CSV table of N, CA and C and ligand atoms in Angstrom, one decimal:
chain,number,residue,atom,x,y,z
A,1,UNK,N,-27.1,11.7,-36.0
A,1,UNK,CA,-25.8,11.9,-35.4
A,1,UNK,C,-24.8,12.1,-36.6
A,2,UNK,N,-23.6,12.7,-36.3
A,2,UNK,CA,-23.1,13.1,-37.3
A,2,UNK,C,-21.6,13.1,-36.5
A,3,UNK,N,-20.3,12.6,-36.7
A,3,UNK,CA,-19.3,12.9,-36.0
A,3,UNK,C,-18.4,14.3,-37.0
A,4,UNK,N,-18.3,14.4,-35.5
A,4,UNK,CA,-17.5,16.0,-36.1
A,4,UNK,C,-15.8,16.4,-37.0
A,5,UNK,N,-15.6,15.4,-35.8
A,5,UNK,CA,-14.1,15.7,-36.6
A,5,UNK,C,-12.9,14.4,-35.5
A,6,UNK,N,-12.1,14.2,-36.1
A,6,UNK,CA,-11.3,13.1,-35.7
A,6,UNK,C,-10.6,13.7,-34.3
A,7,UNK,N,-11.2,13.9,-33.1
A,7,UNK,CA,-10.6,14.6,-32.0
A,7,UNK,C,-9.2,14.1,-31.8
A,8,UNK,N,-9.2,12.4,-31.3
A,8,UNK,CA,-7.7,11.9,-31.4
A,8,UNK,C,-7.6,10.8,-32.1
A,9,UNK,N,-5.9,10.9,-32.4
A,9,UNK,CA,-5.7,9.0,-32.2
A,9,UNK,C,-4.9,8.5,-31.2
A,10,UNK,N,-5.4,7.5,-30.9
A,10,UNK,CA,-4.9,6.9,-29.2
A,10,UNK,C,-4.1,5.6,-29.9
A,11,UNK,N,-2.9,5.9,-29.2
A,11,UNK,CA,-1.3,4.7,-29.7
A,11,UNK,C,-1.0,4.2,-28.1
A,12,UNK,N,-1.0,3.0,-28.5
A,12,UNK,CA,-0.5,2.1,-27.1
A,12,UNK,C,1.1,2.4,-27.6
A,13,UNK,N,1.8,2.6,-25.9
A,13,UNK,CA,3.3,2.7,-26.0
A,13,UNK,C,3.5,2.3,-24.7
A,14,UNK,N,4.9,1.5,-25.0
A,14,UNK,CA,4.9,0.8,-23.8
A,14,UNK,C,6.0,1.4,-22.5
A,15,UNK,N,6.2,2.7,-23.0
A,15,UNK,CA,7.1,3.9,-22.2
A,15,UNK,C,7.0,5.4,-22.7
A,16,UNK,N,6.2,5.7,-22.2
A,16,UNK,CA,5.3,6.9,-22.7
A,16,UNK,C,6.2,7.8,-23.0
A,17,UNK,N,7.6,8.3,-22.0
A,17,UNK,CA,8.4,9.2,-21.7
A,17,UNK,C,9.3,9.0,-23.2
A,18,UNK,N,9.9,7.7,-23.4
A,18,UNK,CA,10.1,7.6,-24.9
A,18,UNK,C,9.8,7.6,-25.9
A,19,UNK,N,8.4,7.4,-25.9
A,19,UNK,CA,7.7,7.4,-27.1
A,19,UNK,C,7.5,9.0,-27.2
A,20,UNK,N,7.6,9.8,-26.4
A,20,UNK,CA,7.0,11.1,-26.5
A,20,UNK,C,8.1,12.3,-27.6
A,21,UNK,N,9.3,11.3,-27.2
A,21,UNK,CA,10.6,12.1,-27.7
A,21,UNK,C,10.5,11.6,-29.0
A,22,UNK,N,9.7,10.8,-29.6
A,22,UNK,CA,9.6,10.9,-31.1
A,22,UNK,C,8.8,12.1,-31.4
A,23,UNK,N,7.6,12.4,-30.9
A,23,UNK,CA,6.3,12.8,-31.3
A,23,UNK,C,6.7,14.3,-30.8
A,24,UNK,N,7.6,14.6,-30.3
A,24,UNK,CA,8.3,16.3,-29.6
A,24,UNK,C,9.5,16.3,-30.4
A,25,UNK,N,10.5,15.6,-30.6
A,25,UNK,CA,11.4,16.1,-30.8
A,25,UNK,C,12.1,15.5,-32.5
A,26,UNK,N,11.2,14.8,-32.7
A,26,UNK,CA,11.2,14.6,-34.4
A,26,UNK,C,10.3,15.1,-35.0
A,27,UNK,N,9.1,14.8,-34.4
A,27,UNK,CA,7.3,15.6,-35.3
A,27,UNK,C,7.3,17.1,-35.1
A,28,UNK,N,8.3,17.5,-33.6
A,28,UNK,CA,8.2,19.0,-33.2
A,28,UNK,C,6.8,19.3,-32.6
A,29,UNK,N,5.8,18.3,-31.9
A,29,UNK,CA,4.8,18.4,-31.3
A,29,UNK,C,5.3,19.1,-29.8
A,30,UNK,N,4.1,20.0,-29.3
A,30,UNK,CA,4.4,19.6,-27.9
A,30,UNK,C,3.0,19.0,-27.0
A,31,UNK,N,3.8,18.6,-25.8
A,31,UNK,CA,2.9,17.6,-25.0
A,31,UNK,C,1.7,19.0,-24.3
A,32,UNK,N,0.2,18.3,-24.7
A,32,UNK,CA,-0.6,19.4,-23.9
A,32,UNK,C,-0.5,19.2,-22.5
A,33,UNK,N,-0.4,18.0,-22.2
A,33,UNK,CA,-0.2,17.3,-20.7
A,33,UNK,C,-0.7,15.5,-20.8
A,34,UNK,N,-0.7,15.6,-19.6
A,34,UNK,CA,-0.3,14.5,-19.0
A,34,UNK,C,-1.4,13.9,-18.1
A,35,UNK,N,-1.7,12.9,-17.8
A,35,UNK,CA,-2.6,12.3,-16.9
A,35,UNK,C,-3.3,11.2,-16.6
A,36,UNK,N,-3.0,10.3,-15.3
A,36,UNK,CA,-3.6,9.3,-14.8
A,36,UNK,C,-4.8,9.1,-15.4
A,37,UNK,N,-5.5,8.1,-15.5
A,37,UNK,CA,-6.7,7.6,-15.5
A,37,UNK,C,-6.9,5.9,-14.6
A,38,UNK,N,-6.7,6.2,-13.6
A,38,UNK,CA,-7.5,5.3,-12.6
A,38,UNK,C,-8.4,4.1,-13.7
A,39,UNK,N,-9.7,4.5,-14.1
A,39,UNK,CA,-10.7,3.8,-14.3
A,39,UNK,C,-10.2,3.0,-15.5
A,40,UNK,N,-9.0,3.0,-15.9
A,40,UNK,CA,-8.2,2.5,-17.3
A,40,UNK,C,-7.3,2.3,-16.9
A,41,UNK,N,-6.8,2.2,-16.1
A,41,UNK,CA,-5.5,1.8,-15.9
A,41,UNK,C,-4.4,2.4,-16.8
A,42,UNK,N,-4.3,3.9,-17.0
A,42,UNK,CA,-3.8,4.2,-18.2
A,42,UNK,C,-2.5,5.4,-17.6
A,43,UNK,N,-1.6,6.0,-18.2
A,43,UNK,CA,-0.8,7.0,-18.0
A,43,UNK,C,-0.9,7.3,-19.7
A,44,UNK,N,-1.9,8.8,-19.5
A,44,UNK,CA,-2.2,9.4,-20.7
A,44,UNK,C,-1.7,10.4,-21.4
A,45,UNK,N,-0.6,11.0,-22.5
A,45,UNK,CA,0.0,12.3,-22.8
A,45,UNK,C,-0.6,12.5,-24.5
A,46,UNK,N,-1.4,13.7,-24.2
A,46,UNK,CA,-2.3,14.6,-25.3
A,46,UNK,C,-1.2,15.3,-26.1
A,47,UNK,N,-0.7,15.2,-27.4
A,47,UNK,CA,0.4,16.0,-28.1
A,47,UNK,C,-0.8,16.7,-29.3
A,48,UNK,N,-1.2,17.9,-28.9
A,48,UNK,CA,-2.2,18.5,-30.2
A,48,UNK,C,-1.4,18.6,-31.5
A,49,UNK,N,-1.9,18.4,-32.4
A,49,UNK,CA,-1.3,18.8,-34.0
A,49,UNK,C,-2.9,19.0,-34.7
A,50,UNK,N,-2.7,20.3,-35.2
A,50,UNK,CA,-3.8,21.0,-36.3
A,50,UNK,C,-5.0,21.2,-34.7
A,51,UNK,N,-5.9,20.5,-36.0
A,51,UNK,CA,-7.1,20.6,-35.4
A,51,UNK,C,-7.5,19.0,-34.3
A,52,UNK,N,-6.5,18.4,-34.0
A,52,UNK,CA,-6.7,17.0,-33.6
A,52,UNK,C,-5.4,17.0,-32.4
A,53,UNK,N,-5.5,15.3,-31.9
A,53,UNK,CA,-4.5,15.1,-31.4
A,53,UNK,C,-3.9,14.1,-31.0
A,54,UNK,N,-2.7,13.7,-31.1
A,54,UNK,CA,-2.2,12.2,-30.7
A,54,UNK,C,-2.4,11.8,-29.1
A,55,UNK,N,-3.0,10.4,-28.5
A,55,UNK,CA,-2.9,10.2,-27.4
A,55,UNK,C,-2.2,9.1,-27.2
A,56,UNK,N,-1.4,9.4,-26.4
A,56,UNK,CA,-0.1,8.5,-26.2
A,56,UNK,C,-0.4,7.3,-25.3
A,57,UNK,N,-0.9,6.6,-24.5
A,57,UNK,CA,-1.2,6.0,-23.9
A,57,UNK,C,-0.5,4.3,-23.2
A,58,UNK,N,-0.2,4.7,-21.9
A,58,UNK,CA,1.0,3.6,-21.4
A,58,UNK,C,-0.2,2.7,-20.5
A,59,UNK,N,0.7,1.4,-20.1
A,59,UNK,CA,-1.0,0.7,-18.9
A,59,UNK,C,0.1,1.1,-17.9
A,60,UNK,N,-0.9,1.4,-16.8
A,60,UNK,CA,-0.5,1.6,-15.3
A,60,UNK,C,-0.1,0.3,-14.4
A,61,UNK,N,-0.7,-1.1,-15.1
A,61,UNK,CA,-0.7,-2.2,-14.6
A,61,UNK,C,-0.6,-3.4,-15.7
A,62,UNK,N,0.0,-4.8,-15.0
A,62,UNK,CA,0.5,-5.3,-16.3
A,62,UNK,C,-0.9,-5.8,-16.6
A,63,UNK,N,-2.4,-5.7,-16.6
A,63,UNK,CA,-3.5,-6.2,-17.0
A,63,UNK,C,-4.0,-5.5,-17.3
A,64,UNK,N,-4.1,-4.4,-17.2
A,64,UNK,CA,-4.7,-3.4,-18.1
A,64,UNK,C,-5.1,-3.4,-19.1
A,65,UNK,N,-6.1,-2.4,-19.9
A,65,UNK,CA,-6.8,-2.8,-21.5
A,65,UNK,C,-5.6,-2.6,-22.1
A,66,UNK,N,-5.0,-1.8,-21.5
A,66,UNK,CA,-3.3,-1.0,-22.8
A,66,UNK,C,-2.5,-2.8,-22.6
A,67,UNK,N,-2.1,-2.7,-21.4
A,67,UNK,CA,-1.3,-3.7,-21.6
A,67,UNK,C,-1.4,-5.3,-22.1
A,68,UNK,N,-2.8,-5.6,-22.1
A,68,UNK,CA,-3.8,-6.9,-22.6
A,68,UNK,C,-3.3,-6.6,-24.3
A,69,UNK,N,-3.3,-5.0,-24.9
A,69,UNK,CA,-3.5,-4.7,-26.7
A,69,UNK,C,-2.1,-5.3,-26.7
A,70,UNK,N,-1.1,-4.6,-26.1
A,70,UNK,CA,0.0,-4.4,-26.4
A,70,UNK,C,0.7,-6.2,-26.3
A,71,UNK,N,0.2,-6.7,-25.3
A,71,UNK,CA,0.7,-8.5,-25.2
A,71,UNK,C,0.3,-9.1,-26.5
A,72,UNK,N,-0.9,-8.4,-27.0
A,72,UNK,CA,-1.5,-9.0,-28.3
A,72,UNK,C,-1.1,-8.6,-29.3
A,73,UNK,N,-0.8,-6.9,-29.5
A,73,UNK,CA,-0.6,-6.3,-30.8
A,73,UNK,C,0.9,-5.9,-30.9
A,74,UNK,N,1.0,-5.8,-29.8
A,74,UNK,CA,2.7,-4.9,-29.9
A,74,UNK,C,1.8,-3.7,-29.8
A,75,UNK,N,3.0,-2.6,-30.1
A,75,UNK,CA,2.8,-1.1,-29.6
A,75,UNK,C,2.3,-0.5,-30.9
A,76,UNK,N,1.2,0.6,-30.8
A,76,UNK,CA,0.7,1.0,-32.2
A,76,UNK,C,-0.2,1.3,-32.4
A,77,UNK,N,-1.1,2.2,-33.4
A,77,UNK,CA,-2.3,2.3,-33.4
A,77,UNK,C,-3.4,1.6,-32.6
A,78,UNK,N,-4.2,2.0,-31.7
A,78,UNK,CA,-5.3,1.3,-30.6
A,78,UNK,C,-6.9,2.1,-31.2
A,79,UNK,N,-7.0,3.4,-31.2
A,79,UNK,CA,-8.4,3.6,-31.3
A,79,UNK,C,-8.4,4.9,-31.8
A,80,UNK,N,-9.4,5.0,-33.1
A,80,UNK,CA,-10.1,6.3,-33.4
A,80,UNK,C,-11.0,7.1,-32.5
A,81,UNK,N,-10.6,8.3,-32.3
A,81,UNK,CA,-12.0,8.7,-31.5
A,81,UNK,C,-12.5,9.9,-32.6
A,82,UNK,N,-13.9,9.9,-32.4
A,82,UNK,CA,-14.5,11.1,-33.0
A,82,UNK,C,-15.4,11.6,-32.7
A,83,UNK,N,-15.5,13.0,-32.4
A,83,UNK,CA,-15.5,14.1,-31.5
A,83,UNK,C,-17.3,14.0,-31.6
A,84,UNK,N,-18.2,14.0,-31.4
A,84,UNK,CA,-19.4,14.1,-31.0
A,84,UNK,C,-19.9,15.1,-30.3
A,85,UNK,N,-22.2,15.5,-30.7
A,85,UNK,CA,-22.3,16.9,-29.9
A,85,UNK,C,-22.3,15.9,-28.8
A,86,UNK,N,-23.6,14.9,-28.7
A,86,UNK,CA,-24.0,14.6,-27.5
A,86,UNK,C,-23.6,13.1,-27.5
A,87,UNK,N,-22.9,12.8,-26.4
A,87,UNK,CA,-22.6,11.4,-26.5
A,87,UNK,C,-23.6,10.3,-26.0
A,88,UNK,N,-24.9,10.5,-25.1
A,88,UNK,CA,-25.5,10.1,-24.5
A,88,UNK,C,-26.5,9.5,-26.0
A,89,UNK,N,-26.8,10.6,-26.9
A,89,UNK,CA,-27.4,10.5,-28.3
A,89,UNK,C,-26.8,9.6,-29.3
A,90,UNK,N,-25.3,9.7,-29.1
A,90,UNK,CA,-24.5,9.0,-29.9
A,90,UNK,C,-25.0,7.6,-29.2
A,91,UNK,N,-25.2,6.9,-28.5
A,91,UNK,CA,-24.7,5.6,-27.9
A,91,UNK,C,-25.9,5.3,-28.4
A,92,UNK,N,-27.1,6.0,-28.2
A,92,UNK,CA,-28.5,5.7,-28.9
A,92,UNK,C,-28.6,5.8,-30.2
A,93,UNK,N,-27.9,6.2,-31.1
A,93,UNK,CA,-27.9,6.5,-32.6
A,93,UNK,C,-27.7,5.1,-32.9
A,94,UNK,N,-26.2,4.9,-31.9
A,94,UNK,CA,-25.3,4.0,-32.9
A,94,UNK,C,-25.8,2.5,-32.4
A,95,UNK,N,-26.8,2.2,-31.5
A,95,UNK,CA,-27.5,1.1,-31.2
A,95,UNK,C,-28.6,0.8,-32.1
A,96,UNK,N,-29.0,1.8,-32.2
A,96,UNK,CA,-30.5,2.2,-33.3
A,96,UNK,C,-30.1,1.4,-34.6
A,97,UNK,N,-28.4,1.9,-34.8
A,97,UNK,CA,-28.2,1.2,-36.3
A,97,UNK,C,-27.7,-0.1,-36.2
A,98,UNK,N,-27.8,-0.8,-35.2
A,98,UNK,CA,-27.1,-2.3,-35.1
A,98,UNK,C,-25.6,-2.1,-34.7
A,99,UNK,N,-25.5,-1.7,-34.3
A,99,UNK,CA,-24.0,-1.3,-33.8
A,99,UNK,C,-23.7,-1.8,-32.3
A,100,UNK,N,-22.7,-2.5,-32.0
A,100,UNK,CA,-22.5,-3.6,-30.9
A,100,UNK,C,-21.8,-1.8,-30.1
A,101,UNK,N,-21.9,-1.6,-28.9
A,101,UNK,CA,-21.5,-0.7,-27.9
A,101,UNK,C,-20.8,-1.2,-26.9
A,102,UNK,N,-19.4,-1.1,-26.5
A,102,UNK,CA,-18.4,-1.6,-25.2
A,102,UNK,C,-19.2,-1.0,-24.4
A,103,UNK,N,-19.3,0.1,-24.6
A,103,UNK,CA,-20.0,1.6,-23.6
A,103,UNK,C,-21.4,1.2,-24.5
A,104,UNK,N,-22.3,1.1,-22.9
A,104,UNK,CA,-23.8,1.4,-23.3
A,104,UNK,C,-24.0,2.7,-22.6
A,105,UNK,N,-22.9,3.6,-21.4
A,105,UNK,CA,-23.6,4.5,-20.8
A,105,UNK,C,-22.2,4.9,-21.2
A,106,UNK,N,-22.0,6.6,-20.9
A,106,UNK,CA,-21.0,7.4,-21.3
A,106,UNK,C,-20.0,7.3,-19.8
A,107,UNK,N,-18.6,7.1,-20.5
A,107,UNK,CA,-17.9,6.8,-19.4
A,107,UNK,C,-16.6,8.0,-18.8
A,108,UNK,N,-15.9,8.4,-17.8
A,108,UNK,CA,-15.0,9.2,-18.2
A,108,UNK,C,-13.7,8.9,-18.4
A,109,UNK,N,-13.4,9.8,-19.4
A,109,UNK,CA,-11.9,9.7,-20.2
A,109,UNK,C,-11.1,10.5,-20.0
A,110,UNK,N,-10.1,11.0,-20.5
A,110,UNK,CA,-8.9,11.8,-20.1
A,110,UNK,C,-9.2,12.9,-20.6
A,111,UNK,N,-9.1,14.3,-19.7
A,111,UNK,CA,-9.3,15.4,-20.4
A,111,UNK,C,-10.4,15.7,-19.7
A,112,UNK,N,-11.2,15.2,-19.2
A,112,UNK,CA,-12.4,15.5,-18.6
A,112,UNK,C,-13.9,15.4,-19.8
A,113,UNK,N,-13.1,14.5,-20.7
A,113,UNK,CA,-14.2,14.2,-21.9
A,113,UNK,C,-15.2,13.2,-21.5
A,114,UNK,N,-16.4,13.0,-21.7
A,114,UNK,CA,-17.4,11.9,-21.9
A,114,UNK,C,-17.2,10.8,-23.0
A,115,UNK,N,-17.0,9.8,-22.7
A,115,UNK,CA,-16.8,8.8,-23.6
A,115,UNK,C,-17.2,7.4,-24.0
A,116,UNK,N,-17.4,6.8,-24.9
A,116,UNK,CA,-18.0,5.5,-25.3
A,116,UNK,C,-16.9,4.5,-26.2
A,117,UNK,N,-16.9,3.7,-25.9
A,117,UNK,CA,-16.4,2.8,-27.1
A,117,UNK,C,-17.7,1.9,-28.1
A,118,UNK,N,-16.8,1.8,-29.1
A,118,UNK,CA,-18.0,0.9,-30.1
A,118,UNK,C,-17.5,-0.9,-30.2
A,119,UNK,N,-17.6,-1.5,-30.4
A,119,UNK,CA,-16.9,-2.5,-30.4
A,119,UNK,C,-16.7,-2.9,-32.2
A,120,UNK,N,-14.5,-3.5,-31.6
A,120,UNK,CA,-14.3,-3.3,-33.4
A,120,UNK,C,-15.2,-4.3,-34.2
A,121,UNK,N,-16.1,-5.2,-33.8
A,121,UNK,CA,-16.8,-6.3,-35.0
A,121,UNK,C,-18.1,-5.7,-35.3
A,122,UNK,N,-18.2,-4.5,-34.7
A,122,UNK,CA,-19.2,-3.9,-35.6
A,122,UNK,C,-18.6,-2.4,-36.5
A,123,UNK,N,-17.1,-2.1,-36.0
A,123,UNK,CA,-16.4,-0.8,-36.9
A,123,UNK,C,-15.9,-1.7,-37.4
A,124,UNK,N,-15.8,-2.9,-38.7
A,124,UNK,CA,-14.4,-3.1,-39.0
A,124,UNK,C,-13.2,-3.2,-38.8
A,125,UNK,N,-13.3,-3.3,-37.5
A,125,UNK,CA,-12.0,-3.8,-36.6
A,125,UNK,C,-11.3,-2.7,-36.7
A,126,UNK,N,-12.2,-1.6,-36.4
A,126,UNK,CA,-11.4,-0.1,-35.8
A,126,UNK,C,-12.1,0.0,-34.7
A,127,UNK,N,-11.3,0.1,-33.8
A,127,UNK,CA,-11.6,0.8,-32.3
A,127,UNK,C,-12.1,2.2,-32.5
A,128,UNK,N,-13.4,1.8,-32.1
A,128,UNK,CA,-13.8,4.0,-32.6
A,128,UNK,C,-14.3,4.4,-31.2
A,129,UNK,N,-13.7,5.2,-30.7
A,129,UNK,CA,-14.3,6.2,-30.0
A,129,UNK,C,-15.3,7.1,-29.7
A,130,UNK,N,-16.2,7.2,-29.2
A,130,UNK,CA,-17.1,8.6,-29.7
A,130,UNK,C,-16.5,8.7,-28.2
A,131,UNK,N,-16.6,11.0,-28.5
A,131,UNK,CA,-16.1,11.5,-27.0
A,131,UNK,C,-16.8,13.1,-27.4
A,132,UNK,N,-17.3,13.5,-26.4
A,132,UNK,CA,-18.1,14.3,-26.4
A,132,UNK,C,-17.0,15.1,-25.4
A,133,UNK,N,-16.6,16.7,-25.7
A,133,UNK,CA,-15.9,17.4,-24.4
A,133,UNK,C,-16.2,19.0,-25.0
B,201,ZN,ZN1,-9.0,8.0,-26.6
């Protein structure tokens, strides 16, 4: 397995609509869109820059994973994702090498991407993503 390229970075923010007017109207990004995720409890806005892209990410509910980081961390960097061919392969790769998996089966994510988490005490306490789209 081999990751391809740093698809996004995903930032917990605790008012999406504000946080966005940094990343549009100071970085000059614009928003690719916008979207619920149910199975996350999430309100999700994709701002592409280059070949990558920032995901903005609000919790829909005060227990949410966003809103659990943000009680803990405050607002701010949350998770690496990196773009993958097969994610099904990836989750088997990265088990093969001793690697602890949140995701043992590929789950859906925003965008209509396939996705996995790794767990941070086996990244060095980076939330890494693999997402296959
Ligand atoms: Zn993500």
């Amino acid at each position: 397995m081999k990751a391809l390229k740093i698809d996004h970075i995903g930032i917990a923010v605790k008012d999406l609509e504000e946080t966005i007017s940094f990343y549009r109207d100071v970085l000059g990004l614009e928003v690719g869109g916008t979207e619920v995720v149910e199975e996350q409890k999430v309100k999700v806005a994709f701002l592409p820059v280059g070949d990558s892209e920032i995901e903005l990410l609000e919790s829909t509910t005060e227990d949410g994973p966003i809103a659990r980081f943000i009680e803990k961390n405050g607002e701010g960097l949350q998770h690496v994702a990196f773009k993958v061919e097969n994610i099904k392969e990836a989750i088997e790769y990265m088990e093969s090498k001793g690697m602890r998996m949140i995701d043992k089966e590929p789950r859906y994510g925003a965008g209509g991407a396939k996705i996995a988490f790794v767990h941070p005490k086996s990244s060095h306490r980076v939330l890494v993503e693999l997402t296959e789209r």
